[in-house]
PDB file of C-alpha atoms in Angstrom:
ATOM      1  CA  UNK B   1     -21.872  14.447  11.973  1.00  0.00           C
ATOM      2  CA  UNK B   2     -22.247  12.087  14.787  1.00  0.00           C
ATOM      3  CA  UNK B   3     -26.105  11.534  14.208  1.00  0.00           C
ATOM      4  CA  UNK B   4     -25.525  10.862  10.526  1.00  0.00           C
ATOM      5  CA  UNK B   5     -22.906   8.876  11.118  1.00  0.00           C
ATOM      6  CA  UNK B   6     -25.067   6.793  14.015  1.00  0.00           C
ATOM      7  CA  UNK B   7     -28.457   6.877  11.360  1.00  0.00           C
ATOM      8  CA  UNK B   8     -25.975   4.710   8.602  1.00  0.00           C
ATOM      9  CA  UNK B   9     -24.640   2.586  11.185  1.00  0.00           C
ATOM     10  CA  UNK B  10     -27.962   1.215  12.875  1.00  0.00           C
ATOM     11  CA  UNK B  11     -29.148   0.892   9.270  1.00  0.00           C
ATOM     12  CA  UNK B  12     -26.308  -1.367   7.944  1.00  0.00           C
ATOM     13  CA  UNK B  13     -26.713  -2.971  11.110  1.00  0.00           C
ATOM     14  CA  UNK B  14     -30.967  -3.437  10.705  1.00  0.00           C
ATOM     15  CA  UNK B  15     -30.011  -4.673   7.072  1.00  0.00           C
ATOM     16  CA  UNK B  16     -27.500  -7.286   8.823  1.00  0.00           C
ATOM     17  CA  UNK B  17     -29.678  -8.728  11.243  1.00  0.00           C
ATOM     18  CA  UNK B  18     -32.755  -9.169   8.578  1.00  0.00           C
ATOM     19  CA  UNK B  19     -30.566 -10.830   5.936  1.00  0.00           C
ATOM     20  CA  UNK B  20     -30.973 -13.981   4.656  1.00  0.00           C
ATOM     21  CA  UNK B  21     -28.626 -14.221   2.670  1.00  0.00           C
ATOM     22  CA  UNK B  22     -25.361 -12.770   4.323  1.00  0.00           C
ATOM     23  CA  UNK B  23     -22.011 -15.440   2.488  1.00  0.00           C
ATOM     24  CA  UNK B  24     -23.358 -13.018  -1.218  1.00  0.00           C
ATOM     25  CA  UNK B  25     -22.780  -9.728   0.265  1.00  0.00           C
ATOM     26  CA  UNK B  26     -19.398 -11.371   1.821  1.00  0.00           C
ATOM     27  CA  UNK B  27     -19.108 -13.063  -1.909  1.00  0.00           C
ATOM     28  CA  UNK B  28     -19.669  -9.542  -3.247  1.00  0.00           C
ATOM     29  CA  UNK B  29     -17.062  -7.747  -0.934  1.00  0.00           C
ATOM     30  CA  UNK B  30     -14.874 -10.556  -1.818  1.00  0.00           C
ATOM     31  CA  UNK B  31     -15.105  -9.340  -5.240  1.00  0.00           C
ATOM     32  CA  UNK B  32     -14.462  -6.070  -5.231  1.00  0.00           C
ATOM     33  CA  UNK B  33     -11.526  -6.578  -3.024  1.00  0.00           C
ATOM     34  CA  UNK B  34      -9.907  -8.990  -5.779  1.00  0.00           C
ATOM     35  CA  UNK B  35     -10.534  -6.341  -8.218  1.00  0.00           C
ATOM     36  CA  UNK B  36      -8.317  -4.262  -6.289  1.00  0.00           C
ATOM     37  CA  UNK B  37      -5.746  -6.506  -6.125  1.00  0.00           C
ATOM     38  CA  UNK B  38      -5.256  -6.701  -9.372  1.00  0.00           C
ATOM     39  CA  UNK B  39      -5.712  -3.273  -9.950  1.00  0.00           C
ATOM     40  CA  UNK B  40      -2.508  -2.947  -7.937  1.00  0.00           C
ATOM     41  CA  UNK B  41      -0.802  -5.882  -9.199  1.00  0.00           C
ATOM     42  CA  UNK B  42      -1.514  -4.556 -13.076  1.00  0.00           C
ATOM     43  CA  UNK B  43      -0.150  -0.930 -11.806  1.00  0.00           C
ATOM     44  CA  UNK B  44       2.825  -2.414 -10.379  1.00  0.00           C
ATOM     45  CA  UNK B  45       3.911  -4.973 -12.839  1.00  0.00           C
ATOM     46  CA  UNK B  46       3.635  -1.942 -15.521  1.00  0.00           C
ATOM     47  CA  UNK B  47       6.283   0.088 -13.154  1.00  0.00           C
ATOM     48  CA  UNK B  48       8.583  -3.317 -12.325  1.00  0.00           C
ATOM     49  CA  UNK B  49       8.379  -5.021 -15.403  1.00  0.00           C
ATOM     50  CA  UNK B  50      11.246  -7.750 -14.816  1.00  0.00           C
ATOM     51  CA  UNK B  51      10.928  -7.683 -11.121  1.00  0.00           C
ATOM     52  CA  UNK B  52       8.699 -10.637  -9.025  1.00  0.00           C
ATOM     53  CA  UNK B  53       7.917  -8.410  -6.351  1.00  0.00           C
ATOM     54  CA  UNK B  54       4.406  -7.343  -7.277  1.00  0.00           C
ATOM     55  CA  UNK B  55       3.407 -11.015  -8.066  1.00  0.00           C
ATOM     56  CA  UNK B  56       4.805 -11.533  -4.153  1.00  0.00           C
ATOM     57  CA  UNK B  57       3.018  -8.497  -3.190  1.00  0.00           C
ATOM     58  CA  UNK B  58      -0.264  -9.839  -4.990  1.00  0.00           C
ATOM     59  CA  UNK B  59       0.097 -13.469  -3.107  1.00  0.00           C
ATOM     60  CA  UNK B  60       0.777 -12.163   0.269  1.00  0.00           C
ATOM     61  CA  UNK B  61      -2.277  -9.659   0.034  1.00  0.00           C
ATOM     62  CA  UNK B  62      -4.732 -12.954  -1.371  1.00  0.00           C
ATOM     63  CA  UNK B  63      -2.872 -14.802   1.606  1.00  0.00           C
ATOM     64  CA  UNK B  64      -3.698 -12.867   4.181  1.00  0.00           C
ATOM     65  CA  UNK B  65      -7.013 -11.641   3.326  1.00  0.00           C
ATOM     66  CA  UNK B  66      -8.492 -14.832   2.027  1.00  0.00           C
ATOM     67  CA  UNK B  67      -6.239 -17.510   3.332  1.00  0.00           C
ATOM     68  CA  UNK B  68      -5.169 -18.868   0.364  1.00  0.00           C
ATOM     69  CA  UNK B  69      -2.536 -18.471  -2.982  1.00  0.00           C
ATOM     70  CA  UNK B  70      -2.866 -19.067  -6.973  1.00  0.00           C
ATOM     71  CA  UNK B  71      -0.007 -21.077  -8.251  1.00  0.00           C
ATOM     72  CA  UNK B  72       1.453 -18.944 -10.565  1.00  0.00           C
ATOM     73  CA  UNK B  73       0.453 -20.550 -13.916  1.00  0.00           C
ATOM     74  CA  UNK B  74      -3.221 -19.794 -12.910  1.00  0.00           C
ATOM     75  CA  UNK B  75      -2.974 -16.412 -11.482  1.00  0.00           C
ATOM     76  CA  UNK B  76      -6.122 -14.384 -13.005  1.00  0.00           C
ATOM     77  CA  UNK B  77      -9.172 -12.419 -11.694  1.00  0.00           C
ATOM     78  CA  UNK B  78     -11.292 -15.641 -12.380  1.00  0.00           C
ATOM     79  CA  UNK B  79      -9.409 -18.036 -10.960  1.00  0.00           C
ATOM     80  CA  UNK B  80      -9.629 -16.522  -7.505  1.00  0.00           C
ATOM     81  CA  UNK B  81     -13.034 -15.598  -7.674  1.00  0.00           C
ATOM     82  CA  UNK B  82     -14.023 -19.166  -8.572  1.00  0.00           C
ATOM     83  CA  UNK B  83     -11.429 -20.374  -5.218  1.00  0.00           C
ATOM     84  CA  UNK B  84     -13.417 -17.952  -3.098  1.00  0.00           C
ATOM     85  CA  UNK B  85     -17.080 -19.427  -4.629  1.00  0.00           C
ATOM     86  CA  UNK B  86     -16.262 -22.686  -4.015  1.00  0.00           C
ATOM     87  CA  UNK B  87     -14.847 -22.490  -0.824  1.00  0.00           C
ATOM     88  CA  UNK B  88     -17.963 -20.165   0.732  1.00  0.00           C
ATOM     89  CA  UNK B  89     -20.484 -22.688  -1.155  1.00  0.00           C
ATOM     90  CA  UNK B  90     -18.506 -25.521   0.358  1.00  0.00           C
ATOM     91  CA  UNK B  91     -18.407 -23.623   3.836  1.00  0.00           C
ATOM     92  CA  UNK B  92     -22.454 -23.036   3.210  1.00  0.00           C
ATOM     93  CA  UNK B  93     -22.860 -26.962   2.471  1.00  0.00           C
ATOM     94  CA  UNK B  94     -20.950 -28.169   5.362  1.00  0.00           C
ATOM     95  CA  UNK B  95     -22.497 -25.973   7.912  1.00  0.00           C
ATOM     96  CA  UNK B  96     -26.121 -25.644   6.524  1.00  0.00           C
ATOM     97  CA  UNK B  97     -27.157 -22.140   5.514  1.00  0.00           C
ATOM     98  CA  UNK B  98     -29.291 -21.081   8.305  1.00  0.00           C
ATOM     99  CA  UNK B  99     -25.929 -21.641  10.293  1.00  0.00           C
ATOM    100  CA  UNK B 100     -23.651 -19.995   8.696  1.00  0.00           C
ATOM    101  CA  UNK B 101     -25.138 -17.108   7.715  1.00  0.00           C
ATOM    102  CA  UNK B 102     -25.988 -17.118  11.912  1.00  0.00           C
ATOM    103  CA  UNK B 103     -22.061 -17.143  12.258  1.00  0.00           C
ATOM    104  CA  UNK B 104     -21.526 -14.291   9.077  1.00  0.00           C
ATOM    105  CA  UNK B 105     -24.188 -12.501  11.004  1.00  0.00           C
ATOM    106  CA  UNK B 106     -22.687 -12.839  14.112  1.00  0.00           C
ATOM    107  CA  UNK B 107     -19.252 -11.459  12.866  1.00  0.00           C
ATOM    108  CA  UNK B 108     -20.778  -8.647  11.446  1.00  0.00           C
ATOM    109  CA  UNK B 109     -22.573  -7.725  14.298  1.00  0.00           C
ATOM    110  CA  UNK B 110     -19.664  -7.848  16.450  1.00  0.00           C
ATOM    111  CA  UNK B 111     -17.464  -6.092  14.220  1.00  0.00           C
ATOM    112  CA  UNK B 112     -19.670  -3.443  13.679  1.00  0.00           C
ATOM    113  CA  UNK B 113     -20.204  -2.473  17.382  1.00  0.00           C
ATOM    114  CA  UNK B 114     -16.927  -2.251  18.365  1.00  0.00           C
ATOM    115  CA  UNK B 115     -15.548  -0.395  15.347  1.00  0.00           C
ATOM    116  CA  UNK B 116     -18.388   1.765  16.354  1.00  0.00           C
ATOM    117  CA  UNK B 117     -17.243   2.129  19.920  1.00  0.00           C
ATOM    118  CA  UNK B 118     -13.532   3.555  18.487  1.00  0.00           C
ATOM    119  CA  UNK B 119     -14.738   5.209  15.956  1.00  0.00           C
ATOM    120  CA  UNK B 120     -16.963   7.428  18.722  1.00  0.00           C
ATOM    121  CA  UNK B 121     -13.283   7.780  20.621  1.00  0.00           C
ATOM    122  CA  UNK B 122     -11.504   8.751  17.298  1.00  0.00           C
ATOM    123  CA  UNK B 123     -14.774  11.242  16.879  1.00  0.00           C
ATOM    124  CA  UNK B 124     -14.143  12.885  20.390  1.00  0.00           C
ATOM    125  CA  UNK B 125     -10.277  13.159  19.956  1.00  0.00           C
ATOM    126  CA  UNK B 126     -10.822  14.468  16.306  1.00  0.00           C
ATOM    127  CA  UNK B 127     -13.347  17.208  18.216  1.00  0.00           C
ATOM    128  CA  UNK B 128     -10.333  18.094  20.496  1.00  0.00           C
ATOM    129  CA  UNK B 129      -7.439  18.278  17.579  1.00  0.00           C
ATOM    130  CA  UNK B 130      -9.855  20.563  15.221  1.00  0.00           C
ATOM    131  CA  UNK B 131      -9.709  23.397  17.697  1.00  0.00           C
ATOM    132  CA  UNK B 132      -6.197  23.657  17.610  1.00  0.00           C
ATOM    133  CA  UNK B 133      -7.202  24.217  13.597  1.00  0.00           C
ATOM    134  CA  UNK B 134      -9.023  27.610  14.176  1.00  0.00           C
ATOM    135  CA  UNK B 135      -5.237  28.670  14.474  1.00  0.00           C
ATOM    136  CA  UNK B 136      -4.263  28.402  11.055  1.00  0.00           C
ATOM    137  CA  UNK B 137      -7.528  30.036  10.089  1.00  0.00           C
ATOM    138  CA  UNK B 138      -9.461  26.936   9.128  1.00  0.00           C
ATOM    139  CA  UNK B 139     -13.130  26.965   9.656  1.00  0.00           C
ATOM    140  CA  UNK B 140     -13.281  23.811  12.339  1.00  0.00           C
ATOM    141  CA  UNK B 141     -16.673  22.424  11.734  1.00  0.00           C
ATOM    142  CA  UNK B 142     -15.879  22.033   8.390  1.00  0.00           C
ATOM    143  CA  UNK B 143     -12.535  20.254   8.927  1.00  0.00           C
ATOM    144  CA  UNK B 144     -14.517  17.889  11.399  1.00  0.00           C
ATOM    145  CA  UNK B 145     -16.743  16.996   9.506  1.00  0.00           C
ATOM    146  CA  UNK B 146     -14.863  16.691   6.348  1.00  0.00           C
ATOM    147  CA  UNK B 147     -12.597  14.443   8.773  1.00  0.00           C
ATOM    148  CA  UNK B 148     -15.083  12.772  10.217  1.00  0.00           C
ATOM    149  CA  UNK B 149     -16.266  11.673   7.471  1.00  0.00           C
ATOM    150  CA  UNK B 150     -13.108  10.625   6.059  1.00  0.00           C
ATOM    151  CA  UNK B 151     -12.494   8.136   9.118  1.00  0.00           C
ATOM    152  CA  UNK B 152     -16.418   7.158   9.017  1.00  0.00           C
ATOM    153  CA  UNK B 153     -15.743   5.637   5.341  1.00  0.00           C
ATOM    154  CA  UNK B 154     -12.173   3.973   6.444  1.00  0.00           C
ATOM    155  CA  UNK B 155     -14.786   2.569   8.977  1.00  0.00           C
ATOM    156  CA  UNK B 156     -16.901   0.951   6.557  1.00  0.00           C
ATOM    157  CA  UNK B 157     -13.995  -0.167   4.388  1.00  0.00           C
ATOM    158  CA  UNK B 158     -12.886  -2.130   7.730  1.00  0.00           C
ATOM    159  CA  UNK B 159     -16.179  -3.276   8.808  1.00  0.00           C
ATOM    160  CA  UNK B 160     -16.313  -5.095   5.445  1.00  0.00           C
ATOM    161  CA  UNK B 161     -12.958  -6.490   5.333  1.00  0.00           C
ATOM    162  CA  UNK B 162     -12.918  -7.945   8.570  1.00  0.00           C
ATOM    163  CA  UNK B 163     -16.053  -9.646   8.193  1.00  0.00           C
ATOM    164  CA  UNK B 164     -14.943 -10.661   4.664  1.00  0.00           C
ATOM    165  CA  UNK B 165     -11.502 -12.256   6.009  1.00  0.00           C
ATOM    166  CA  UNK B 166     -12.790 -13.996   8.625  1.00  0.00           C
ATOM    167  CA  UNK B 167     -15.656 -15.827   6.492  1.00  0.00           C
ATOM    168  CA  UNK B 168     -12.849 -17.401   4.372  1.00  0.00           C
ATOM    169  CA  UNK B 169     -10.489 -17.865   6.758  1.00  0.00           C
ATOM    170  CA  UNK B 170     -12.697 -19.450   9.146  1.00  0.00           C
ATOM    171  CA  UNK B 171     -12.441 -23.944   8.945  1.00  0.00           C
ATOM    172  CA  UNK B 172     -15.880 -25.512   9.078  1.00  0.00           C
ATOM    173  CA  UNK B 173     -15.642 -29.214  10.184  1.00  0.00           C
ATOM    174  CA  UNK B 174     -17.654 -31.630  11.050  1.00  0.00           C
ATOM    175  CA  UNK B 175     -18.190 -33.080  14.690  1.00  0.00           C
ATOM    176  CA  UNK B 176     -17.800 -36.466  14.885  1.00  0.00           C
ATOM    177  CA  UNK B 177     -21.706 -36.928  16.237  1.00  0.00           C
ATOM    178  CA  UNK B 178     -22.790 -34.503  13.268  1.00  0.00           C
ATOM    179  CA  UNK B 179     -20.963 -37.571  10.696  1.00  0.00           C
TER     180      UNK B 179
END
């Protein structure tokens, strides 16, 4: 578990440092995480019909993600897709693209190793809570690694989403020698 787990991380990682072009993959995370937003938002507007708590729920999720909030009259998939474009081409203009994919690469790099660092501490503790498993007669390599595995992808989901948060959160100005 550990060495397939260590073989996909120093790949991703490999793929990181040797990629040019960093702000799409972020663009492309961003994405998929709006998708899911709305996903949720659609679910729970179905469920709540007169109630304005999934249209909060919806804000404060694009709010503290991506930093930012649709006014109401323009709330769609689109609309927040084209916010997060222009702001990471803006982002890409104002701090030259050699630079900030440098500073995308940077934050994935560090992400990376130290979610990589707990997740080898949740992997040890997880070794030490399966054996109490053989108990209720449960095989325990099999429920490591189908937990292992479980907090591996919950890794990956986090690796992305931290990266992806801090890109648009993150305020690119100008020096005042760089004007």
């Amino acid at each position: 578990v550990l060495n397939e787990q260590r073989t996909v991380i120093y790949e991703q990682r490999d793929e990181i440092l040797g990629d040019g072009n960093l702000s799409a993959r972020v663009m492309n995370n961003a994405r998929d995480e709006i998708e899911s937003m709305f996903e949720a938002y659609e679910d729970a507007k179905k469920h709540n019909r007169n109630d304005t708590q999934p249209l909060a729920d919806l804000n404060e999720r694009m709010r503290s993600t991506f930093g930012f909030q649709l006014p109401p009259d323009s709330l769609s998939r689109d609309a927040a897709i084209s916010v997060l474009q222009n702001d990471i081409t803006e982002k890409e203009t104002l701090a030259g693209k050699d630079n900030f994919n440098m500073f995308i690469r940077y934050q994935y790099v560090q992400v990376i190793d130290r979610k990589w660092l707990d997740q080898l501490e949740a992997l040890e503790g997880l070794r030490e809570a399966v054996s109490l498993r053989a108990y209720g007669s449960k095989n325990p390599l099999t429920e490591y690694k189908i937990d292992g595995f479980n907090i591996f992808y919950e890794m990956l989901d986090s690796i992305r989403n931290t990266v992806m948060s801090r890109v648009f959160k993150v305020k690119v100005q100008l020096s005042p020698e760089a004007a």
